[in-house]
């Protein structure tokens, strides 16, 4: 790979070594996570790493948070969609960070000039690349950086679409009725002590006795008093 061919870039002697585009590229691929987008990793490797990251965030962080938010039984769908949105948001943010990093290096390599800081932000300068330097940088961009940019861009678009669909699904689930057994003795005991749970059960039943939806319990209740 290009990272093994260059230990330091030639030319641009006035530019500090750590601000030369080819050296910035090498620093990028040595940084955590950014090598996920290289050709050596490929589409399959990037997808697998993102999937593992998603699963880790879902199971370790997002699902417990969703569980602490939806503490009542019957809210499994709401818990899942909320945890899914949270995990996908992390993956989307990660991909945006990868894309901005690779995009910055790509722009530096394609540019005919090198913008740099001599000692700080207040004394910026510009040096024009020689034809040899520009040819080298363009070759590096086309061979190594452009494929990584396109790979990350495609994954970002795909995850962004999934995130949008997941947000819509979560919004739908929040409007859906919770799924629980209103005849479960444990739930009935909970309703006695939990006003919020009681309100949810009342809303779900249309403010009618919950036994109205069951023929057996309707018969037990003297033919369904209050069900008309």
mmCIF file of C-alpha atoms in Angstrom:
data_model
loop_
_atom_site.group_PDB
_atom_site.id
_atom_site.type_symbol
_atom_site.label_atom_id
_atom_site.label_comp_id
_atom_site.label_asym_id
_atom_site.label_seq_id
_atom_site.Cartn_x
_atom_site.Cartn_y
_atom_site.Cartn_z
ATOM 1 C CA UNK A 1 0.000 0.000 0.000
ATOM 2 C CA UNK A 2 0.993 3.645 -0.278
ATOM 3 C CA UNK A 3 1.490 3.872 3.461
ATOM 4 C CA UNK A 4 4.427 1.468 3.175
ATOM 5 C CA UNK A 5 6.035 3.281 0.243
ATOM 6 C CA UNK A 6 6.418 6.676 1.887
ATOM 7 C CA UNK A 7 8.076 7.412 5.203
ATOM 8 C CA UNK A 8 8.021 11.151 4.492
ATOM 9 C CA UNK A 9 7.017 13.116 1.411
ATOM 10 C CA UNK A 10 9.561 14.797 -0.799
ATOM 11 C CA UNK A 11 9.321 18.430 -1.878
ATOM 12 C CA UNK A 12 7.425 21.297 -0.250
ATOM 13 C CA UNK A 13 10.415 22.006 1.953
ATOM 14 C CA UNK A 14 8.842 25.170 3.385
ATOM 15 C CA UNK A 15 5.841 23.197 4.643
ATOM 16 C CA UNK A 16 6.183 21.464 8.025
ATOM 17 C CA UNK A 17 6.357 17.692 7.496
ATOM 18 C CA UNK A 18 3.211 16.992 9.475
ATOM 19 C CA UNK A 19 1.237 19.372 7.216
ATOM 20 C CA UNK A 20 2.285 17.885 3.886
ATOM 21 C CA UNK A 21 -0.688 16.102 2.286
ATOM 22 C CA UNK A 22 1.059 12.746 1.764
ATOM 23 C CA UNK A 23 2.215 12.702 5.373
ATOM 24 C CA UNK A 24 -1.272 13.695 6.532
ATOM 25 C CA UNK A 25 -2.592 10.714 4.576
ATOM 26 C CA UNK A 26 -0.199 8.356 6.330
ATOM 27 C CA UNK A 27 -1.202 9.817 9.689
ATOM 28 C CA UNK A 28 -4.867 9.337 8.807
ATOM 29 C CA UNK A 29 -4.606 5.621 8.059
ATOM 30 C CA UNK A 30 -2.634 5.117 11.277
ATOM 31 C CA UNK A 31 -5.414 6.782 13.268
ATOM 32 C CA UNK A 32 -8.030 4.581 14.990
ATOM 33 C CA UNK A 33 -10.971 3.531 12.784
ATOM 34 C CA UNK A 34 -9.894 5.327 9.595
ATOM 35 C CA UNK A 35 -8.181 2.224 8.194
ATOM 36 C CA UNK A 36 -11.634 0.598 8.141
ATOM 37 C CA UNK A 37 -12.264 2.296 4.784
ATOM 38 C CA UNK A 38 -9.084 1.234 2.979
ATOM 39 C CA UNK A 39 -8.978 -1.185 0.047
ATOM 40 C CA UNK A 40 -7.209 -3.693 2.293
ATOM 41 C CA UNK A 41 -10.331 -3.809 4.475
ATOM 42 C CA UNK A 42 -12.797 -3.606 1.566
ATOM 43 C CA UNK A 43 -16.578 -3.361 1.580
ATOM 44 C CA UNK A 44 -17.027 -6.641 3.426
ATOM 45 C CA UNK A 45 -14.538 -5.719 6.129
ATOM 46 C CA UNK A 46 -16.058 -2.280 6.671
ATOM 47 C CA UNK A 47 -19.567 -3.721 6.799
ATOM 48 C CA UNK A 48 -18.537 -6.371 9.327
ATOM 49 C CA UNK A 49 -16.837 -3.821 11.577
ATOM 50 C CA UNK A 50 -19.876 -1.556 11.472
ATOM 51 C CA UNK A 51 -22.179 -4.495 12.236
ATOM 52 C CA UNK A 52 -20.086 -5.491 15.259
ATOM 53 C CA UNK A 53 -20.055 -1.886 16.469
ATOM 54 C CA UNK A 54 -23.828 -1.668 16.029
ATOM 55 C CA UNK A 55 -24.384 -4.890 17.967
ATOM 56 C CA UNK A 56 -22.077 -3.752 20.771
ATOM 57 C CA UNK A 57 -23.805 -0.396 21.195
ATOM 58 C CA UNK A 58 -27.243 -2.007 20.904
ATOM 59 C CA UNK A 59 -26.616 -4.653 23.541
ATOM 60 C CA UNK A 60 -24.371 -2.811 25.986
ATOM 61 C CA UNK A 61 -25.684 0.762 25.909
ATOM 62 C CA UNK A 62 -28.859 1.406 23.903
ATOM 63 C CA UNK A 63 -30.973 -1.581 24.994
ATOM 64 C CA UNK A 64 -30.371 -0.974 28.730
ATOM 65 C CA UNK A 65 -31.222 2.723 28.297
ATOM 66 C CA UNK A 66 -34.402 1.817 26.412
ATOM 67 C CA UNK A 67 -35.214 -0.704 29.123
ATOM 68 C CA UNK A 68 -34.836 1.965 31.793
ATOM 69 C CA UNK A 69 -37.159 4.219 29.772
ATOM 70 C CA UNK A 70 -39.873 1.648 29.054
ATOM 71 C CA UNK A 71 -40.031 -0.200 32.339
ATOM 72 C CA UNK A 72 -43.529 -1.676 31.971
ATOM 73 C CA UNK A 73 -44.264 -5.047 30.445
ATOM 74 C CA UNK A 74 -45.705 -4.895 26.946
ATOM 75 C CA UNK A 75 -43.365 -2.234 25.571
ATOM 76 C CA UNK A 76 -40.962 -4.595 23.799
ATOM 77 C CA UNK A 77 -41.575 -3.041 20.372
ATOM 78 C CA UNK A 78 -40.994 0.465 21.694
ATOM 79 C CA UNK A 79 -37.807 -0.647 23.479
ATOM 80 C CA UNK A 80 -36.449 -2.322 20.351
ATOM 81 C CA UNK A 81 -37.144 0.569 17.980
ATOM 82 C CA UNK A 82 -35.676 3.113 20.409
ATOM 83 C CA UNK A 83 -32.512 1.046 20.926
ATOM 84 C CA UNK A 84 -32.227 0.491 17.182
ATOM 85 C CA UNK A 85 -32.424 4.224 16.430
ATOM 86 C CA UNK A 86 -29.806 4.980 19.067
ATOM 87 C CA UNK A 87 -27.397 2.359 17.723
ATOM 88 C CA UNK A 88 -27.862 3.419 14.095
ATOM 89 C CA UNK A 89 -27.308 7.056 15.073
ATOM 90 C CA UNK A 90 -23.907 6.084 16.505
ATOM 91 C CA UNK A 91 -22.980 4.233 13.298
ATOM 92 C CA UNK A 92 -24.136 7.167 11.164
ATOM 93 C CA UNK A 93 -22.080 9.638 13.227
ATOM 94 C CA UNK A 94 -19.053 7.348 12.928
ATOM 95 C CA UNK A 95 -19.401 7.164 9.143
ATOM 96 C CA UNK A 96 -19.784 10.943 8.867
ATOM 97 C CA UNK A 97 -16.546 11.316 10.838
ATOM 98 C CA UNK A 98 -14.776 8.853 8.543
ATOM 99 C CA UNK A 99 -16.083 10.639 5.460
ATOM 100 C CA UNK A 100 -15.010 14.087 6.638
ATOM 101 C CA UNK A 101 -11.543 12.781 7.472
ATOM 102 C CA UNK A 102 -11.029 11.065 4.131
ATOM 103 C CA UNK A 103 -12.630 13.979 2.297
ATOM 104 C CA UNK A 104 -10.244 16.451 3.921
ATOM 105 C CA UNK A 105 -7.203 14.415 2.899
ATOM 106 C CA UNK A 106 -8.602 13.978 -0.600
ATOM 107 C CA UNK A 107 -9.073 17.717 -1.024
ATOM 108 C CA UNK A 108 -5.510 18.346 0.204
ATOM 109 C CA UNK A 109 -4.066 15.849 -2.258
ATOM 110 C CA UNK A 110 -6.055 17.174 -5.242
ATOM 111 C CA UNK A 111 -5.292 20.829 -4.587
ATOM 112 C CA UNK A 112 -2.539 22.531 -6.596
ATOM 113 C CA UNK A 113 -1.555 24.475 -3.484
ATOM 114 C CA UNK A 114 -0.681 23.519 0.078
ATOM 115 C CA UNK A 115 -2.167 25.659 2.782
ATOM 116 C CA UNK A 116 -0.211 25.426 6.016
ATOM 117 C CA UNK A 117 0.527 27.188 9.278
ATOM 118 C CA UNK A 118 4.099 28.180 10.003
ATOM 119 C CA UNK A 119 3.802 28.437 13.771
ATOM 120 C CA UNK A 120 0.085 28.890 14.491
ATOM 121 C CA UNK A 121 -3.333 29.742 13.087
ATOM 122 C CA UNK A 122 -2.452 33.425 12.824
ATOM 123 C CA UNK A 123 0.391 33.051 10.274
ATOM 124 C CA UNK A 124 -1.050 30.797 7.583
ATOM 125 C CA UNK A 125 0.746 30.515 4.261
ATOM 126 C CA UNK A 126 0.326 28.876 0.857
ATOM 127 C CA UNK A 127 2.877 27.048 -1.259
ATOM 128 C CA UNK A 128 2.245 25.889 -4.802
ATOM 129 C CA UNK A 129 3.010 22.262 -5.577
ATOM 130 C CA UNK A 130 5.474 21.452 -8.309
ATOM 131 C CA UNK A 131 4.271 19.351 -11.246
ATOM 132 C CA UNK A 132 6.041 16.326 -9.785
ATOM 133 C CA UNK A 133 4.497 16.816 -6.360
ATOM 134 C CA UNK A 134 1.025 17.325 -7.825
ATOM 135 C CA UNK A 135 1.356 14.201 -10.010
ATOM 136 C CA UNK A 136 2.432 12.152 -6.991
ATOM 137 C CA UNK A 137 -0.446 13.454 -4.856
ATOM 138 C CA UNK A 138 -3.019 12.848 -7.603
ATOM 139 C CA UNK A 139 -1.756 9.297 -8.078
ATOM 140 C CA UNK A 140 -2.079 8.673 -4.333
ATOM 141 C CA UNK A 141 -5.568 10.178 -4.321
ATOM 142 C CA UNK A 142 -6.844 8.119 -7.248
ATOM 143 C CA UNK A 143 -5.313 4.859 -6.056
ATOM 144 C CA UNK A 144 -5.964 4.936 -2.319
ATOM 145 C CA UNK A 145 -8.087 7.870 -1.188
ATOM 146 C CA UNK A 146 -10.853 8.092 -3.820
ATOM 147 C CA UNK A 147 -11.906 4.417 -3.337
ATOM 148 C CA UNK A 148 -12.048 4.922 0.421
ATOM 149 C CA UNK A 149 -14.086 8.123 0.005
ATOM 150 C CA UNK A 150 -16.567 6.401 -2.299
ATOM 151 C CA UNK A 151 -16.823 3.381 -0.005
ATOM 152 C CA UNK A 152 -17.584 5.493 3.055
ATOM 153 C CA UNK A 153 -19.981 7.682 1.067
ATOM 154 C CA UNK A 154 -21.998 4.650 -0.041
ATOM 155 C CA UNK A 155 -22.169 3.219 3.472
ATOM 156 C CA UNK A 156 -23.125 6.606 4.894
ATOM 157 C CA UNK A 157 -26.001 6.938 2.435
ATOM 158 C CA UNK A 158 -27.190 3.410 3.207
ATOM 159 C CA UNK A 159 -27.043 3.824 6.980
ATOM 160 C CA UNK A 160 -28.673 7.252 6.678
ATOM 161 C CA UNK A 161 -31.603 5.694 4.830
ATOM 162 C CA UNK A 162 -31.876 2.948 7.462
ATOM 163 C CA UNK A 163 -31.796 5.556 10.213
ATOM 164 C CA UNK A 164 -34.607 7.518 8.569
ATOM 165 C CA UNK A 165 -36.765 4.401 8.205
ATOM 166 C CA UNK A 166 -35.969 3.427 11.801
ATOM 167 C CA UNK A 167 -37.032 6.849 13.076
ATOM 168 C CA UNK A 168 -40.347 6.481 11.254
ATOM 169 C CA UNK A 169 -40.765 2.989 12.709
ATOM 170 C CA UNK A 170 -40.036 4.257 16.206
ATOM 171 C CA UNK A 171 -42.544 7.067 15.772
ATOM 172 C CA UNK A 172 -45.142 4.512 14.683
ATOM 173 C CA UNK A 173 -44.343 2.235 17.622
ATOM 174 C CA UNK A 174 -44.781 5.086 20.091
ATOM 175 C CA UNK A 175 -48.341 5.514 18.842
ATOM 176 C CA UNK A 176 -49.063 1.799 18.988
ATOM 177 C CA UNK A 177 -50.755 0.235 21.966
ATOM 178 C CA UNK A 178 -48.489 -1.615 24.378
ATOM 179 C CA UNK A 179 -48.771 -5.388 24.199
ATOM 180 C CA UNK A 180 -49.533 -6.969 27.558
ATOM 181 C CA UNK A 181 -51.968 -9.408 29.123
ATOM 182 C CA UNK A 182 -54.483 -7.323 31.020
ATOM 183 C CA UNK A 183 -55.658 -10.437 32.876
ATOM 184 C CA UNK A 184 -52.231 -11.280 34.290
ATOM 185 C CA UNK A 185 -52.474 -11.158 38.127
ATOM 186 C CA UNK A 186 -49.030 -9.560 38.366
ATOM 187 C CA UNK A 187 -50.096 -6.787 35.991
ATOM 188 C CA UNK A 188 -53.365 -6.241 37.860
ATOM 189 C CA UNK A 189 -51.373 -5.892 41.074
ATOM 190 C CA UNK A 190 -49.097 -3.358 39.340
ATOM 191 C CA UNK A 191 -52.074 -1.324 38.153
ATOM 192 C CA UNK A 192 -53.176 -0.829 41.745
ATOM 193 C CA UNK A 193 -49.897 0.884 42.647
ATOM 194 C CA UNK A 194 -48.889 2.528 39.346
ATOM 195 C CA UNK A 195 -51.092 5.422 38.184
ATOM 196 C CA UNK A 196 -49.261 5.712 34.868
ATOM 197 C CA UNK A 197 -49.771 2.034 34.096
ATOM 198 C CA UNK A 198 -53.420 2.331 35.091
ATOM 199 C CA UNK A 199 -53.880 5.287 32.733
ATOM 200 C CA UNK A 200 -52.312 3.329 29.878
ATOM 201 C CA UNK A 201 -54.583 0.346 30.532
ATOM 202 C CA UNK A 202 -57.624 2.625 30.713
ATOM 203 C CA UNK A 203 -56.709 4.327 27.440
ATOM 204 C CA UNK A 204 -56.083 1.015 25.729
ATOM 205 C CA UNK A 205 -59.458 -0.336 26.831
ATOM 206 C CA UNK A 206 -61.318 2.834 25.826
ATOM 207 C CA UNK A 207 -62.159 3.552 29.475
ATOM 208 C CA UNK A 208 -64.262 0.379 29.542
ATOM 209 C CA UNK A 209 -63.680 -2.517 31.944
ATOM 210 C CA UNK A 210 -60.938 -4.706 30.544
ATOM 211 C CA UNK A 211 -63.035 -7.830 30.933
ATOM 212 C CA UNK A 212 -65.264 -6.574 28.104
ATOM 213 C CA UNK A 213 -62.819 -7.993 25.585
ATOM 214 C CA UNK A 214 -63.063 -11.514 26.977
ATOM 215 C CA UNK A 215 -66.249 -13.619 26.808
ATOM 216 C CA UNK A 216 -65.374 -15.653 29.868
ATOM 217 C CA UNK A 217 -64.679 -12.692 32.128
ATOM 218 C CA UNK A 218 -67.708 -10.885 30.725
ATOM 219 C CA UNK A 219 -69.915 -13.798 31.795
ATOM 220 C CA UNK A 220 -68.273 -13.874 35.235
ATOM 221 C CA UNK A 221 -69.064 -10.145 35.606
ATOM 222 C CA UNK A 222 -72.825 -10.785 35.482
ATOM 223 C CA UNK A 223 -73.059 -10.501 31.726
ATOM 224 C CA UNK A 224 -70.629 -7.627 31.254
ATOM 225 C CA UNK A 225 -71.750 -4.721 33.391
ATOM 226 C CA UNK A 226 -70.370 -1.460 32.057
ATOM 227 C CA UNK A 227 -69.503 -2.880 28.649
ATOM 228 C CA UNK A 228 -72.379 -1.254 26.738
#
